[in-house]
Amino acid sequence: MNSDIDKILFNKEEISKKTQKLANQIDCDYGDEEIVTVGILRGALFFMADLLRILNVKLLTDVMVVSSYDESDIVSSGKVIIQKDVSIDIRNRDVLIVEDIVDTGLTLYHVKQHLLDNGAKSVKICTLLDKPTNRKVEITSDYNGFIIPNNFVVGYGLGYANRYRNLDYIGILKPEVYQSKENES
Ligand code: 5GP
């Protein structure tokens, strides 16, 4: 285990089992419809890749790059910035957002509204993790993997200052890693 990690929450087998369960639900709900999946980068990179590979539903794939954090922060700035929008024409299409984690809910709230404003017929949300304690707006995932406590987690695509994304498990980052950064600034 990486020495900056306090505790592993989910190992790769648990993540893979949960991803398969979510894929089954999504396949079942959409049936023969063609959907547009929109992965939110960078955090959803690994989850999106693994989920899409096992989905049977017909799909078009796009990504958005969205940020609400400064690189070395562990709390959302509250300001959601779309750095890269969807390229596919989503008008009258069923869209499924694929996201790593919902925390305050601000990112998904804005992204969902943005996609609806751009003419999507429907917008559903699939998240791997949900931290319900910090919610600031009312938003719920249609498909959620794990509910987690209010700790800062990394791994399996989730990063801190762009580190740890490559870990094949999800774990709680030791507070001293970001506390030492806070003391530097
Ligand atoms: P929200 O807008 O719901 O507060 O946060 C969504 C975004 O914040 C996620 O896409 C993710 O990038 C980031 N985030 C929230 N909680 C965590 C966490 O525990 N770890 C990491 N690495 N990112 C988080």
PDB file of N, CA and C and ligand atoms in Angstrom, residues 40 43 66 68-69 74 76 80 99-108 131 135 148 151-155 157-160 165, ligand 1:
ATOM      1  N   ILE A  40     -16.840  12.564 -16.739  1.00  0.00           N
ATOM      2  CA  ILE A  40     -16.309  13.825 -16.219  1.00  0.00           C
ATOM      3  C   ILE A  40     -14.839  13.617 -15.818  1.00  0.00           C
ATOM      4  N   GLY A  43     -11.275  12.832 -12.787  1.00  0.00           N
ATOM      5  CA  GLY A  43     -11.503  11.806 -11.779  1.00  0.00           C
ATOM      6  C   GLY A  43     -12.185  10.537 -12.260  1.00  0.00           C
ATOM      7  N   VAL A  66     -14.198  19.189 -16.152  1.00  0.00           N
ATOM      8  CA  VAL A  66     -14.864  20.126 -15.247  1.00  0.00           C
ATOM      9  C   VAL A  66     -14.042  20.208 -13.974  1.00  0.00           C
ATOM     10  N   SER A  68     -13.844  21.980  -9.911  1.00  0.00           N
ATOM     11  CA  SER A  68     -14.400  22.836  -8.858  1.00  0.00           C
ATOM     12  C   SER A  68     -13.394  22.949  -7.714  1.00  0.00           C
ATOM     13  N   TYR A  69     -12.211  22.355  -7.950  1.00  0.00           N
ATOM     14  CA  TYR A  69     -11.152  22.337  -6.938  1.00  0.00           C
ATOM     15  C   TYR A  69      -9.928  23.027  -7.479  1.00  0.00           C
ATOM     16  N   ILE A  74      -8.625  20.292  -0.809  1.00  0.00           N
ATOM     17  CA  ILE A  74      -9.457  19.110  -0.566  1.00  0.00           C
ATOM     18  C   ILE A  74     -10.909  19.507  -0.355  1.00  0.00           C
ATOM     19  N   SER A  76     -14.197  21.783  -2.162  1.00  0.00           N
ATOM     20  CA  SER A  76     -14.644  22.392  -3.404  1.00  0.00           C
ATOM     21  C   SER A  76     -14.631  23.919  -3.267  1.00  0.00           C
ATOM     22  N   VAL A  80     -17.934  26.065 -10.339  1.00  0.00           N
ATOM     23  CA  VAL A  80     -17.767  24.956 -11.271  1.00  0.00           C
ATOM     24  C   VAL A  80     -17.385  25.517 -12.639  1.00  0.00           C
ATOM     25  N   GLU A  99     -19.482   9.826 -13.360  1.00  0.00           N
ATOM     26  CA  GLU A  99     -18.673  10.669 -12.475  1.00  0.00           C
ATOM     27  C   GLU A  99     -18.047   9.816 -11.374  1.00  0.00           C
ATOM     28  N   ASP A 100     -16.906  10.261 -10.866  1.00  0.00           N
ATOM     29  CA  ASP A 100     -16.238   9.491  -9.812  1.00  0.00           C
ATOM     30  C   ASP A 100     -16.957   9.607  -8.469  1.00  0.00           C
ATOM     31  N   ILE A 101     -17.298  10.853  -8.076  1.00  0.00           N
ATOM     32  CA  ILE A 101     -17.798  11.034  -6.716  1.00  0.00           C
ATOM     33  C   ILE A 101     -18.722  12.248  -6.663  1.00  0.00           C
ATOM     34  N   VAL A 102     -19.771  12.156  -5.858  1.00  0.00           N
ATOM     35  CA  VAL A 102     -20.602  13.326  -5.594  1.00  0.00           C
ATOM     36  C   VAL A 102     -20.417  13.700  -4.132  1.00  0.00           C
ATOM     37  N   ASP A 103     -20.073  14.989  -3.942  1.00  0.00           N
ATOM     38  CA  ASP A 103     -19.741  15.480  -2.601  1.00  0.00           C
ATOM     39  C   ASP A 103     -20.720  16.617  -2.262  1.00  0.00           C
ATOM     40  N   THR A 104     -20.377  17.867  -2.560  1.00  0.00           N
ATOM     41  CA  THR A 104     -21.349  18.953  -2.344  1.00  0.00           C
ATOM     42  C   THR A 104     -22.512  18.815  -3.328  1.00  0.00           C
ATOM     43  N   GLY A 105     -22.256  18.189  -4.462  1.00  0.00           N
ATOM     44  CA  GLY A 105     -23.283  18.031  -5.497  1.00  0.00           C
ATOM     45  C   GLY A 105     -23.249  19.148  -6.526  1.00  0.00           C
ATOM     46  N   LEU A 106     -22.422  20.168  -6.289  1.00  0.00           N
ATOM     47  CA  LEU A 106     -22.422  21.335  -7.179  1.00  0.00           C
ATOM     48  C   LEU A 106     -21.995  20.980  -8.610  1.00  0.00           C
ATOM     49  N   THR A 107     -20.973  20.140  -8.725  1.00  0.00           N
ATOM     50  CA  THR A 107     -20.487  19.783 -10.067  1.00  0.00           C
ATOM     51  C   THR A 107     -21.597  19.123 -10.873  1.00  0.00           C
ATOM     52  N   LEU A 108     -22.195  18.091 -10.290  1.00  0.00           N
ATOM     53  CA  LEU A 108     -23.223  17.356 -11.039  1.00  0.00           C
ATOM     54  C   LEU A 108     -24.459  18.201 -11.281  1.00  0.00           C
ATOM     55  N   LYS A 131     -20.557  10.932  -1.137  1.00  0.00           N
ATOM     56  CA  LYS A 131     -20.254  11.429   0.223  1.00  0.00           C
ATOM     57  C   LYS A 131     -21.426  12.329   0.610  1.00  0.00           C
ATOM     58  N   ARG A 135     -23.492  17.644   1.200  1.00  0.00           N
ATOM     59  CA  ARG A 135     -24.351  18.087   0.091  1.00  0.00           C
ATOM     60  C   ARG A 135     -24.826  19.529   0.259  1.00  0.00           C
ATOM     61  N   ILE A 148     -19.804   6.693   1.097  1.00  0.00           N
ATOM     62  CA  ILE A 148     -18.594   6.719   1.930  1.00  0.00           C
ATOM     63  C   ILE A 148     -18.676   7.840   2.968  1.00  0.00           C
ATOM     64  N   ASN A 151     -14.411  11.611   4.262  1.00  0.00           N
ATOM     65  CA  ASN A 151     -12.941  11.643   4.231  1.00  0.00           C
ATOM     66  C   ASN A 151     -12.499  11.952   2.813  1.00  0.00           C
ATOM     67  N   PHE A 152     -11.289  12.482   2.686  1.00  0.00           N
ATOM     68  CA  PHE A 152     -10.765  12.738   1.346  1.00  0.00           C
ATOM     69  C   PHE A 152     -10.135  11.453   0.817  1.00  0.00           C
ATOM     70  N   VAL A 153     -10.680  10.974  -0.296  1.00  0.00           N
ATOM     71  CA  VAL A 153     -10.231   9.685  -0.824  1.00  0.00           C
ATOM     72  C   VAL A 153      -9.482   9.854  -2.139  1.00  0.00           C
ATOM     73  N   VAL A 154      -8.605   8.937  -2.416  1.00  0.00           N
ATOM     74  CA  VAL A 154      -7.841   8.956  -3.672  1.00  0.00           C
ATOM     75  C   VAL A 154      -7.736   7.535  -4.229  1.00  0.00           C
ATOM     76  N   GLY A 155      -7.265   7.468  -5.481  1.00  0.00           N
ATOM     77  CA  GLY A 155      -7.052   6.182  -6.132  1.00  0.00           C
ATOM     78  C   GLY A 155      -8.137   5.901  -7.156  1.00  0.00           C
ATOM     79  N   GLY A 157      -8.401   6.708 -10.200  1.00  0.00           N
ATOM     80  CA  GLY A 157      -8.761   7.913 -10.951  1.00  0.00           C
ATOM     81  C   GLY A 157      -8.850   9.160 -10.097  1.00  0.00           C
ATOM     82  N   LEU A 158      -9.170   8.999  -8.817  1.00  0.00           N
ATOM     83  CA  LEU A 158      -9.278  10.186  -7.957  1.00  0.00           C
ATOM     84  C   LEU A 158      -7.890  10.605  -7.491  1.00  0.00           C
ATOM     85  N   GLY A 159      -7.638  11.915  -7.562  1.00  0.00           N
ATOM     86  CA  GLY A 159      -6.292  12.374  -7.242  1.00  0.00           C
ATOM     87  C   GLY A 159      -6.267  13.440  -6.178  1.00  0.00           C
ATOM     88  N   TYR A 160      -5.064  13.681  -5.714  1.00  0.00           N
ATOM     89  CA  TYR A 160      -4.802  14.875  -4.904  1.00  0.00           C
ATOM     90  C   TYR A 160      -3.550  15.497  -5.506  1.00  0.00           C
ATOM     91  N   ARG A 165      -3.750   8.910  -8.685  1.00  0.00           N
ATOM     92  CA  ARG A 165      -4.833   8.470  -9.575  1.00  0.00           C
ATOM     93  C   ARG A 165      -4.631   7.040 -10.051  1.00  0.00           C
TER      94      ARG A 165
HETATM   95  P1  5GP B   1     -18.760  18.278  -5.713  1.00  0.00           P
HETATM   96  O1  5GP B   1     -18.947  19.312  -6.773  1.00  0.00           O
HETATM   97  O2  5GP B   1     -19.878  17.285  -5.608  1.00  0.00           O
HETATM   98  O3  5GP B   1     -18.430  18.897  -4.388  1.00  0.00           O
HETATM   99  O4  5GP B   1     -17.473  17.487  -6.025  1.00  0.00           O
HETATM  100  C1  5GP B   1     -17.286  16.754  -7.145  1.00  0.00           C
HETATM  101  C2  5GP B   1     -15.829  16.711  -7.495  1.00  0.00           C
HETATM  102  O5  5GP B   1     -15.004  16.984  -6.368  1.00  0.00           O
HETATM  103  C3  5GP B   1     -15.469  15.327  -7.931  1.00  0.00           C
HETATM  104  O6  5GP B   1     -15.576  15.222  -9.309  1.00  0.00           O
HETATM  105  C4  5GP B   1     -14.057  15.174  -7.468  1.00  0.00           C
HETATM  106  O7  5GP B   1     -13.210  15.623  -8.492  1.00  0.00           O
HETATM  107  C5  5GP B   1     -13.916  16.104  -6.297  1.00  0.00           C
HETATM  108  N1  5GP B   1     -13.962  15.396  -5.005  1.00  0.00           N
HETATM  109  C6  5GP B   1     -14.930  15.417  -4.066  1.00  0.00           C
HETATM  110  N2  5GP B   1     -14.614  14.651  -3.019  1.00  0.00           N
HETATM  111  C7  5GP B   1     -13.406  14.123  -3.296  1.00  0.00           C
HETATM  112  C8  5GP B   1     -12.540  13.220  -2.595  1.00  0.00           C
HETATM  113  O8  5GP B   1     -12.793  12.719  -1.496  1.00  0.00           O
HETATM  114  N3  5GP B   1     -11.385  12.916  -3.244  1.00  0.00           N
HETATM  115  C9  5GP B   1     -11.026  13.417  -4.448  1.00  0.00           C
HETATM  116  N4  5GP B   1      -9.861  13.047  -4.947  1.00  0.00           N
HETATM  117  N5  5GP B   1     -11.818  14.262  -5.122  1.00  0.00           N
HETATM  118  C10 5GP B   1     -12.998  14.603  -4.561  1.00  0.00           C
END
